[in-house]
Amino acid sequence: MEHGNAEDGGLDVVVTTLASDSHTWNLVFLQLLLEEMGHRVTNLGACVPDALLLAECRRIVPDLIVISSVNGHGHQEGLRVIPALRACPELRRTPTVIGGKLGIAGADDPDRERTLLSAGFDAVFEEGGSVAPFREFVDGLRSRVLL
Amino acid sequence: MTGFGAFVAQAADAGALVVQPRMGMAEAARMRDGLLATRGAAAVTVGTITLDSYTRTGDLDAARRALALGAGLNGYPIATHPVDVTRAVLHGVADAGFPVQVRHGSAAPERIFEALLAAGLDATEGGPVSYCLPYGRTPLHEAVACWRRSCELLASIREFGAEPHLETFGGCMMGQLCPPSLLIAISVLEALFFRQHGLRSISLSYAQQTNARQDEEALAALGRIADELLADVDRHLVVYAYMGVYPRSPGGARLLLEDAARLAVRGGAARLIVKTTAEAHRIPTVAENVRALEAAAAAATAERTRPRPAAPPDTGIEAEARALIGAVLDLDADLGRALVRAFAAGYLDVPYCLHPDNAGRTRSSLGPDGRLYWSAVGSMPIAGLVEGGRPPILGSAGLLSALSHVQRRYDGRAPRPAAAPPVPRGLPAAR
Ligand code: B12
């Protein structure tokens, strides 16, 4: 499937958080990281309502959607938005990942990753140690898109 | 006078620092337990009900669904629990000897103010700028209108003999990497906004930053400016223990909290809001909060017995803050309109803030001494006061390094437990 404008090797990436989450340092960090890796980022900013998230993703048709949430509601809200994203024909197979601090009781909840994956996310990156595997995931996508 | 402000004033007269948690749980019974434990802590305390993010953003349906499902919320949904439930939470706990404040983070707080007044409370916090720019995407002019109405609602109970209290959150823009002069300016401007809309008992916040001497200078400046511009209202200063990326180790977290308590004492603050050893990881438990309150109170008491250190040298924080405040006050006699115009013109411009109404042309940097500096002042009217040439924070690795400066320093100083020292993971370096 052809997404965005990946011919020059860069991906079109949407970086976003979820409706209830106002934290943005995570978004600023992820944007810089992805730009340094050669990708083009649209950063949707704080407290992104579901309707805005869907509209922006349908408009941009990105190669990758990166959802970051740290306020502890990310698990609940991620489960709410992923079916809505997958219900859009143009986003049905768009690689979509979620990461951050997704619950309110710490990072070690193995069920959380499983439910998020089975709800339709392609990968889950919880907490601080998640940046290196995220880079590998994104590098993998780039080579897939280039093929 | 009774109420939150009077309680803090009495404690200050008696020589005690009031300590307060950040605490909020979804279930009423646990919220009550938390308040009881706060009241029972070995410290002079006031209680806190911190609200969840759905309530903060006005999504009361989501709050109701989460409550019904027993899904974890990051705070107490005060506009969703029936008012009787909240009254029962407070019954026999909150009184003149233990005032309780509602902490939220809402740009449009009318429902929250209504709910807290209905439950018999009259102390809360925030502000039209500090609860707008770092807390979502509500346009600033809307937040100003909402906050005007909310202030008027809160102030209206003065008619019945109450003295409602409102604290500025302006001393904590974005939690980190905002130089002190802008924090002071926004805190003072929000206090003036509160007064313009009828409040007469106000506290002004300042969040601990990255260098103790710089923070002492900032607090002294905030106190002087408040004494001058808010002489006719009951007021005190409140320090927030560090609001940025927190140490991961319990020892590091505790050292940072103790430094915040010392800062509060030295800087003339009457109240301190603590952070716990869970801060870097998850929502804290009640027990973690009680330990933080007691540790902070002990550190404050010890600091009071020490000789007062010499006043910090003047590095220009006060002059910058006064220039910012003066420029905004000159824009319009109506504080709300002045604030909207100030942000539109870039006279106030918060570094790293993504909000559409923030100009986004300022940048800060962290000196080798751990002090915060401006590296770009955009259109703020302080260009002549700021020494130039500070290198900006660059790239994702540079940003993480600046954000985790305090975490690294305090985790590094933390005593290691004898057996199996935990390796503080820290923010990962972007490789
Ligand atoms: C700064 C801060 C704030 C600032 C935010 C300003 C802003 N606009 O950004 C302010 C003061 C406004 C704030 C407010 C709140 N906060 Co806050 N905040 C923090 C704090 C102290 C630092 C966060 C930070 O800046 N990190 C720097 C960035 C770069 O790191 P990061 O966000 O952790 O992201 C890293 C990783 O997680 C990872 N990552 C993140 N997302 C993703 C996504 C992917 C795909 C990948 C690969 C990696 C990844 O990459 C980053 C680099 O390593 C943390 C605690 C801490 N960490 O010390 C609490 C914290 C995140 N806040 C918290 C909460 C709950 C809130 C509030 C809801 C208030 C409350 N109830 O206590 C409100 C938010 C209101 C809302 N509507 O959501 C909780 C969350 C609890 C939980 N998840 O269990 C924390 C953990 C504090 C705590 N222990 O209670 N906060």
XYZ file of C-alpha atoms and ligand atoms in Angstrom:
669
model
C 0.000 0.000 0.000
C 1.314 3.465 -0.912
C 1.087 6.013 1.856
C 2.074 9.660 1.897
C 5.209 10.580 0.086
C 7.837 8.120 1.168
C 9.930 8.077 -2.028
C 12.707 10.146 -0.476
C 12.971 7.708 2.382
C 11.159 9.809 4.962
C 7.806 8.822 6.376
C 4.843 11.091 6.995
C 4.151 10.705 10.680
C 1.337 11.997 12.868
C 2.401 12.469 16.510
C -0.512 12.892 18.854
C -1.870 12.381 22.319
C -5.416 11.530 23.411
C -8.407 13.679 24.357
C -7.874 13.886 28.110
C -4.075 14.210 28.095
C -2.456 17.624 28.226
C 1.196 16.533 28.510
C 3.285 17.806 25.601
C 6.981 17.383 26.452
C 6.579 13.777 25.302
C 5.180 15.032 21.978
C 7.951 17.590 21.505
C 10.535 14.903 22.217
C 8.989 12.375 19.803
C 8.705 14.997 17.068
C 12.388 15.935 17.375
C 13.422 12.287 17.453
C 11.447 11.399 14.326
C 12.614 14.504 12.464
C 16.214 13.650 13.276
C 15.535 10.223 11.771
C 14.513 11.950 8.540
C 10.736 11.829 8.797
C 8.115 14.553 8.419
C 6.024 15.075 11.534
C 2.633 16.653 12.094
C 2.312 17.220 15.842
C -1.333 17.585 16.882
C -0.520 19.001 20.345
C -2.306 18.558 23.673
C -5.769 17.065 24.395
C -6.630 15.913 20.874
C -10.369 15.144 20.604
C -11.189 11.885 18.818
C -12.893 13.728 15.957
C -9.841 15.930 15.337
C -7.512 12.934 15.453
C -9.607 11.091 12.881
C -10.004 14.132 10.647
C -6.286 14.927 10.651
C -5.276 11.328 9.993
C -7.772 11.049 7.124
C -6.510 14.317 5.658
C -2.810 13.488 5.947
C -3.030 9.724 5.315
C 0.255 9.252 7.168
C 2.669 6.324 6.941
C 2.676 6.053 10.724
C 0.511 7.244 13.621
C 2.327 7.650 16.937
C 0.097 8.045 19.979
C 1.738 9.105 23.227
C -0.062 9.393 26.538
C 1.390 9.715 30.020
C -1.491 10.895 32.209
C -2.591 7.355 33.094
C -5.712 7.265 30.894
C -3.856 6.142 27.756
C -4.936 2.542 28.048
C -8.652 3.409 28.271
C -8.494 6.101 25.625
C -6.320 4.041 23.308
C -8.935 1.293 23.360
C -11.557 3.914 22.504
C -9.789 5.471 19.499
C -8.197 2.487 17.778
C -11.474 0.956 16.522
C -12.484 4.385 15.215
C -9.187 4.736 13.331
C -9.442 1.200 11.955
C -13.000 1.883 10.802
C -11.713 4.496 8.331
C -10.939 2.651 5.096
C -7.817 4.759 4.434
C -6.439 4.052 7.948
C -7.394 0.406 8.214
C -3.809 -0.776 7.839
C -1.827 2.364 8.740
C 0.868 1.381 11.228
C -0.343 2.801 14.545
C 1.553 2.597 17.812
C 0.929 3.779 21.344
C 3.356 4.463 24.172
C 4.101 6.381 27.350
C 2.682 5.804 30.818
C -0.583 4.126 29.919
C -2.062 3.288 33.327
C -2.064 4.858 36.776
C -0.285 2.083 38.647
C 3.077 1.798 36.917
C 4.446 0.122 33.808
C 4.406 -3.543 34.742
C 0.986 -4.715 33.577
C 1.433 -7.387 30.885
C -2.312 -7.530 30.143
C -2.280 -3.958 28.981
C 0.027 -4.574 26.025
C -1.974 -7.645 25.018
C -5.362 -5.901 25.033
C -3.998 -2.927 23.122
C -2.433 -5.168 20.484
C -5.555 -7.232 20.038
C -7.626 -4.038 19.785
C -5.624 -3.098 16.691
C -2.388 -1.344 17.659
C 0.712 -2.536 15.826
C 3.031 -2.003 18.790
C 2.986 -0.766 22.388
C 5.937 1.058 23.941
C 5.511 1.564 27.654
C 7.712 3.877 29.689
C 11.221 5.182 29.405
C 13.132 2.185 28.091
C 10.928 2.152 25.024
C 12.804 4.504 22.725
C 15.382 2.098 21.241
C 12.791 -0.546 20.228
C 10.613 2.256 18.843
C 13.453 3.401 16.587
C 13.907 -0.135 15.352
C 10.197 -0.378 14.644
C 10.242 2.864 12.650
C 13.395 1.857 10.744
C 11.652 -1.401 9.863
C 8.688 0.516 8.464
C 10.893 2.710 6.351
C 12.508 -0.239 4.650
C 9.067 -1.804 4.163
C 7.742 1.359 2.571
C 10.828 1.672 0.347
C 10.524 -1.879 -0.992
C -11.577 35.746 58.949
C -11.896 31.997 58.576
C -11.072 29.676 55.730
C -8.062 28.455 53.824
C -6.146 31.737 53.803
C -6.724 32.323 57.514
C -5.538 28.827 58.394
C -2.299 29.326 56.484
C -1.792 32.768 58.051
C -2.215 31.326 61.560
C 0.290 28.570 60.852
C 2.751 31.131 59.497
C 2.355 33.239 62.641
C 3.079 30.139 64.694
C 6.224 29.503 62.653
C 5.065 26.390 60.810
C 5.171 25.675 57.092
C 1.839 24.262 55.897
C 2.394 21.165 53.768
C -0.103 19.796 51.296
C -0.254 16.728 49.051
C -1.271 16.313 45.423
C -3.833 13.623 45.982
C -6.912 12.363 44.205
C -8.522 8.968 43.806
C -11.617 7.955 41.901
C -13.482 6.190 44.680
C -15.107 8.193 47.432
C -14.040 5.903 50.279
C -10.393 6.014 49.224
C -10.537 9.774 48.801
C -11.858 10.068 52.348
C -9.101 7.785 53.649
C -6.550 9.968 51.895
C -7.913 13.130 53.496
C -8.008 11.485 56.934
C -4.414 10.321 56.566
C -3.339 13.805 55.455
C -5.044 15.293 58.466
C -3.410 12.766 60.746
C 0.126 13.230 59.405
C 2.779 14.537 61.790
C 2.819 17.967 60.165
C 0.681 21.075 59.789
C -1.361 20.034 56.768
C -4.219 21.081 54.530
C -6.093 18.575 52.404
C -6.275 18.211 48.655
C -8.796 16.752 46.265
C -7.036 16.457 42.897
C -9.410 15.943 39.984
C -9.085 13.451 37.128
C -8.271 14.388 33.533
C -11.748 13.666 32.143
C -13.297 16.113 34.599
C -10.515 18.595 33.858
C -11.249 18.537 30.142
C -15.029 18.637 30.646
C -15.656 15.098 29.362
C -18.052 14.135 32.145
C -19.436 11.226 30.084
C -16.014 9.628 30.013
C -15.636 10.203 33.762
C -19.014 8.576 34.392
C -18.190 5.578 32.176
C -14.783 5.075 33.792
C -16.324 5.264 37.247
C -19.029 2.759 36.322
C -16.449 0.347 34.911
C -14.109 0.777 37.840
C -11.392 1.819 35.369
C -8.513 3.629 37.039
C -8.865 7.400 37.043
C -6.000 9.779 37.770
C -8.094 11.825 40.213
C -11.431 12.378 41.947
C -14.351 13.073 39.550
C -16.021 15.796 41.606
C -18.597 16.747 38.970
C -19.650 13.106 38.495
C -19.995 11.810 42.033
C -23.322 13.041 43.418
C -22.865 16.025 45.714
C -24.000 13.956 48.715
C -21.143 11.558 48.079
C -18.597 14.370 48.115
C -20.200 15.854 51.224
C -19.853 12.460 52.895
C -16.189 12.302 51.866
C -15.630 15.614 53.631
C -17.947 15.135 56.599
C -16.065 15.257 59.876
C -12.754 15.632 58.016
C -12.770 19.085 56.454
C -13.279 21.959 58.899
C -11.669 25.194 60.054
C -8.719 23.202 61.422
C -8.296 21.217 58.203
C -9.253 23.177 55.095
C -9.435 21.230 51.845
C -8.513 22.621 48.442
C -9.634 21.333 45.039
C -6.827 21.086 42.467
C -7.811 20.644 38.860
C -6.155 22.034 35.718
C -9.151 23.184 33.754
C -9.365 26.006 31.236
C -13.161 26.021 31.563
C -13.768 25.297 35.246
C -17.373 26.466 35.786
C -18.722 22.961 36.453
C -15.859 22.270 38.828
C -16.397 25.507 40.756
C -20.122 24.765 40.996
C -19.441 21.247 42.239
C -16.916 22.296 44.881
C -19.150 25.073 46.183
C -22.091 22.669 46.313
C -19.973 20.304 48.396
C -19.223 23.115 50.850
C -15.653 23.839 49.737
C -14.280 27.272 48.883
C -10.591 26.898 48.054
C -9.149 26.025 44.664
C -6.431 27.100 42.231
C -5.477 27.748 38.639
C -5.784 30.793 36.431
C -6.803 31.899 32.950
C -3.282 31.479 31.548
C -1.723 28.725 33.632
C -4.722 26.409 33.249
C -5.034 27.137 29.574
C -1.690 27.124 27.796
C -0.167 24.007 29.420
C -3.504 22.190 29.770
C -4.981 21.738 26.344
C -6.141 23.624 23.283
C -8.970 25.852 24.575
C -8.434 29.312 23.019
C -7.000 31.766 25.550
C -9.850 34.256 25.124
C -12.331 31.503 26.010
C -10.340 30.489 29.072
C -10.250 34.118 30.188
C -14.048 34.379 29.896
C -14.556 31.080 31.747
C -12.157 32.082 34.492
C -13.810 35.479 34.888
C -17.197 33.833 35.408
C -15.697 31.216 37.716
C -13.896 33.810 39.846
C -17.100 35.802 40.150
C -18.994 32.687 41.189
C -16.393 31.829 43.826
C -16.219 35.432 45.070
C -20.022 35.604 45.334
C -19.998 33.505 48.500
C -18.224 36.334 50.311
C -21.687 37.798 50.609
C -22.473 35.012 53.092
C -19.443 35.744 55.234
C -17.097 33.162 53.725
C -13.612 34.062 52.509
C -12.992 31.878 49.424
C -9.368 31.299 48.461
C -7.783 31.057 45.038
C -4.169 30.132 44.257
C -2.408 31.034 41.015
C -0.846 28.157 39.109
C 1.167 30.647 37.058
C 4.371 29.828 38.924
C 4.502 26.482 37.141
C 4.199 26.998 33.415
C 4.865 23.630 31.697
C 6.400 22.264 34.903
C 9.972 22.856 33.781
C 12.434 24.898 31.705
C 10.594 28.210 32.107
C 12.891 30.939 33.459
C 11.773 32.437 36.797
C 10.946 35.963 35.634
C 8.123 34.723 33.408
C 6.802 32.443 36.169
C 6.692 35.391 38.571
C 5.028 37.635 36.008
C 2.263 35.164 35.183
C 1.684 34.324 38.840
C 1.307 38.019 39.730
C -0.864 38.807 36.707
C -3.199 35.934 37.552
C -3.433 37.131 41.157
C -4.363 40.593 39.876
C -6.981 38.968 37.623
C -8.434 37.147 40.633
C -8.608 40.386 42.586
C -10.212 42.198 39.668
C -12.974 39.588 39.748
C -13.700 39.804 43.428
C -11.333 37.471 45.304
C -9.714 38.828 48.468
C -7.718 35.810 49.663
C -5.074 34.744 47.172
C -1.875 32.713 47.119
C 0.864 33.087 44.552
C 2.716 29.998 43.410
C 6.278 29.392 42.409
C 7.590 25.972 41.403
C 11.077 24.886 42.439
C 13.308 24.970 39.360
C 16.852 23.848 38.717
C 19.038 25.990 40.973
C 18.374 26.776 44.638
C 19.964 30.230 44.693
C 18.081 31.268 41.570
C 14.841 30.063 43.158
C 15.531 31.986 46.383
C 16.083 35.134 44.387
C 12.870 34.491 42.466
C 10.768 33.930 45.589
C 12.101 37.075 47.213
C 11.209 39.021 44.071
C 7.739 37.461 43.934
C 7.148 38.403 47.580
C 8.214 42.013 47.043
C 6.119 42.471 43.907
C 3.072 40.864 45.551
C 3.439 43.094 48.628
C 3.431 46.086 46.355
C 0.676 45.196 43.874
C -1.614 43.140 46.117
C -1.217 44.969 49.406
C -4.977 45.059 50.013
C -5.677 41.298 49.869
C -4.911 38.414 52.195
C -2.038 36.631 50.467
C 0.759 34.131 50.868
C 3.383 32.454 48.721
C 3.164 28.738 47.959
C 6.091 26.672 46.695
C 5.611 23.571 44.569
C 8.181 20.836 44.942
C 9.808 20.287 41.543
C 7.198 19.925 38.798
C 9.434 18.519 36.074
C 10.956 15.099 35.396
C 11.439 13.706 38.875
C 14.236 11.515 40.293
C 13.432 7.824 39.911
C 15.109 6.610 43.077
C 13.322 7.028 46.424
C 16.444 8.619 47.886
C 16.768 11.139 45.070
C 13.078 12.005 45.225
C 13.325 12.601 48.946
C 16.412 14.831 48.689
C 14.683 16.964 46.073
C 11.582 17.308 48.253
C 13.709 18.305 51.240
C 15.397 20.976 49.135
C 11.937 22.259 48.182
C 11.030 22.534 51.872
C 14.245 24.467 52.578
C 13.509 26.744 49.651
C 10.016 27.438 50.977
C 11.395 28.437 54.381
C 14.207 30.582 53.007
C 11.996 32.198 50.401
C 9.311 33.213 52.874
C 6.591 30.883 51.572
C 3.844 29.836 53.976
C 2.840 26.644 52.195
C 4.507 23.832 50.245
C 2.927 21.287 47.919
C 4.902 18.084 48.044
C 5.870 15.379 45.563
C 6.295 11.738 46.489
C 8.829 9.016 45.742
C 6.304 7.629 43.208
C 6.305 10.820 41.130
C 8.451 9.526 38.272
C 6.490 6.298 38.018
C 2.767 6.425 38.799
C -0.007 7.975 40.890
C 1.185 7.860 44.528
C -0.479 5.907 47.326
C -1.831 7.563 50.447
C 1.067 6.197 52.494
C 3.616 7.633 50.062
C 1.913 10.997 50.339
C 1.960 10.922 54.140
C 5.667 10.086 54.141
C 6.325 13.004 51.799
C 4.331 15.406 53.990
C 6.212 14.342 57.108
C 9.632 14.443 55.423
C 8.950 17.925 54.083
C 7.697 19.210 57.433
C 10.769 17.828 59.205
C 13.118 19.418 56.669
C 11.317 22.753 57.047
C 11.537 22.634 60.838
C 15.253 21.870 60.680
C 15.809 24.694 58.225
C 14.144 27.174 60.587
C 16.740 26.500 63.269
C 19.597 27.307 60.889
C 20.962 30.830 60.566
C 19.421 32.629 57.636
C 21.742 32.547 54.646
C 22.763 35.819 53.029
C 20.296 37.104 50.461
C 21.091 35.758 46.992
C 22.765 38.208 44.611
C 20.512 40.099 42.218
C 20.857 38.525 38.780
C 18.058 40.588 37.284
C 15.043 38.311 37.822
C 13.016 41.024 39.517
C 13.727 43.624 36.838
C 12.686 41.180 34.112
C 9.519 40.218 35.965
C 8.582 43.865 36.517
C 9.176 44.664 32.859
C 6.880 41.826 31.804
C 4.154 42.752 34.291
C 4.357 46.448 33.421
C 4.102 45.783 29.691
C 0.952 43.692 30.182
C -0.705 46.142 32.577
C -0.143 48.914 30.024
C -2.131 47.041 27.362
C -5.594 47.274 28.924
C -7.164 48.102 32.268
C -9.102 44.840 31.979
C -6.618 42.146 33.003
C -8.266 39.450 30.894
C -8.081 41.537 27.725
C -4.536 42.580 28.590
C -3.461 38.942 28.925
C -5.020 37.950 25.593
C -3.328 40.873 23.848
C -0.026 40.174 25.568
C 0.097 36.630 24.231
C -1.034 37.716 20.770
C 1.802 40.266 20.689
C 4.335 37.828 22.137
C 4.957 40.059 25.194
C 4.367 36.890 27.153
C 5.628 33.763 25.401
C 6.173 30.460 27.186
C 9.118 28.385 25.974
C 8.235 24.973 24.501
C 4.496 25.527 24.862
C 2.612 24.129 21.846
C -0.682 25.953 22.522
C -1.893 27.772 19.368
C -2.204 31.081 21.261
C 1.400 31.000 22.445
C 3.779 32.724 20.031
C 6.423 30.043 20.515
C 9.391 32.270 19.728
C 11.137 32.060 23.102
C 13.618 29.428 24.187
C 15.320 28.700 27.466
C 18.567 26.986 28.269
C 20.271 25.423 31.229
C 23.641 26.763 32.293
C 26.483 24.574 33.580
C 25.568 25.906 37.045
C 22.051 24.502 36.641
C 20.500 27.935 36.293
C 17.777 28.657 33.772
C 18.553 31.303 31.183
C 16.816 32.766 28.172
C 18.400 31.787 24.885
C 15.701 33.570 22.836
C 13.261 36.172 24.185
C 11.116 36.536 21.047
C 9.010 39.690 21.367
C 9.031 39.801 25.167
C 9.983 43.291 26.373
C 13.098 42.126 28.193
C 15.639 42.005 25.374
C 17.615 44.854 26.942
C 17.726 43.126 30.321
C 18.841 39.675 29.250
C 22.441 38.934 28.470
C 22.622 37.307 25.064
C 24.580 34.489 23.574
C 23.235 31.572 25.576
C 23.290 28.396 23.508
C 19.817 26.932 22.946
C 18.789 23.403 23.839
C 19.262 21.351 20.690
C 17.756 18.144 19.381
C 15.920 15.303 21.075
C 19.003 14.246 23.035
C 19.654 17.818 24.170
C 16.042 18.198 25.214
C 16.026 14.964 27.212
C 19.287 15.889 28.828
C 17.924 19.290 29.917
C 14.613 17.793 31.055
C 16.367 15.138 33.119
C 19.051 17.405 34.622
C 17.388 17.466 38.043
C 16.570 13.757 37.920
C 20.201 12.898 37.137
C 21.615 15.191 39.789
C 19.413 13.911 42.602
C 19.499 10.248 41.614
C 23.270 10.616 41.581
C 23.306 12.058 45.099
C 20.888 9.488 46.496
C 22.287 7.067 49.038
C 22.369 3.585 47.517
C 20.749 0.828 49.555
C 23.405 -1.651 50.717
C 22.087 -4.723 48.903
C 21.359 -4.896 45.183
C 21.538 -1.197 44.391
C 18.771 -0.342 41.934
C 20.221 1.183 38.803
C 18.212 4.347 38.202
C 17.033 3.896 34.657
C 16.533 7.551 33.984
C 15.233 8.875 30.741
C 16.909 6.854 28.036
C 19.456 8.702 25.991
C 18.284 9.072 22.422
C 20.843 7.016 20.574
C 5.815 17.886 33.559
C 4.625 17.126 34.064
C 3.387 17.764 33.991
C 3.180 19.161 33.413
C 2.974 18.990 31.891
C 3.149 20.222 31.049
C 2.940 19.879 29.599
N 2.064 20.563 28.933
O 3.574 18.972 29.089
C 1.910 19.589 34.179
C 2.336 20.200 35.507
C 1.004 20.582 33.465
C 1.275 18.239 34.427
C -0.063 18.034 34.606
C -0.636 16.807 34.898
N -0.022 15.653 35.172
Co 1.873 15.421 34.913
N 3.721 15.110 34.964
C 4.755 15.804 34.598
C 6.056 15.058 34.959
C 6.595 15.663 36.239
C 7.131 15.068 33.877
C 6.635 14.690 32.480
C 7.658 15.106 31.450
O 7.777 16.263 31.132
N 8.431 14.171 30.924
C 9.417 14.416 29.883
C 9.065 13.567 28.672
C 10.090 13.765 27.580
O 9.101 12.227 29.145
P 7.796 11.282 29.222
O 6.586 12.103 29.072
O 7.908 10.394 30.377
O 7.993 10.417 27.900
C 9.129 9.557 27.827
C 8.723 8.111 27.785
O 7.556 7.858 28.544
C 8.606 7.816 26.353
N 7.319 7.943 25.700
C 6.237 8.699 26.001
N 5.283 8.505 25.104
C 5.742 7.628 24.197
C 5.167 7.127 23.042
C 5.888 6.228 22.262
C 5.297 5.665 21.031
C 7.225 5.861 22.654
C 8.009 4.965 21.828
C 7.782 6.377 23.818
C 7.042 7.263 24.569
O 9.442 8.732 25.671
C 9.807 9.832 26.502
C 11.313 9.896 26.602
O 11.833 8.824 27.273
C 5.522 13.595 35.179
C 6.260 12.773 36.231
C 7.696 12.501 35.892
N 7.996 11.819 34.831
O 8.542 12.900 36.600
C 4.078 13.849 35.634
C 2.985 12.809 35.327
C 3.193 12.278 33.927
N 1.745 13.589 35.405
C 0.768 12.924 35.854
C -0.574 13.425 35.980
C -1.604 12.442 36.519
C -0.911 14.726 35.626
C -2.278 15.373 35.772
C -3.458 14.553 35.308
C -2.488 15.871 37.225
C -2.735 14.824 38.257
N -3.921 14.249 38.377
O -1.830 14.555 39.007
C -2.109 16.667 34.922
C -2.504 16.523 33.447
C -3.887 16.963 33.125
C -4.433 16.257 31.907
N -5.483 16.814 31.330
O -3.954 15.254 31.513
C 1.171 11.539 36.313
C 0.691 10.385 35.452
C 0.379 9.185 36.337
C 0.434 7.863 35.690
N 0.491 7.722 34.370
O 0.438 6.915 36.439
C 2.732 11.681 36.399
C 3.520 10.417 36.123
C 3.039 12.201 37.838
C 2.536 11.283 38.930
N 3.333 10.345 39.389
O 1.412 11.415 39.377
N 2.203 17.253 34.448
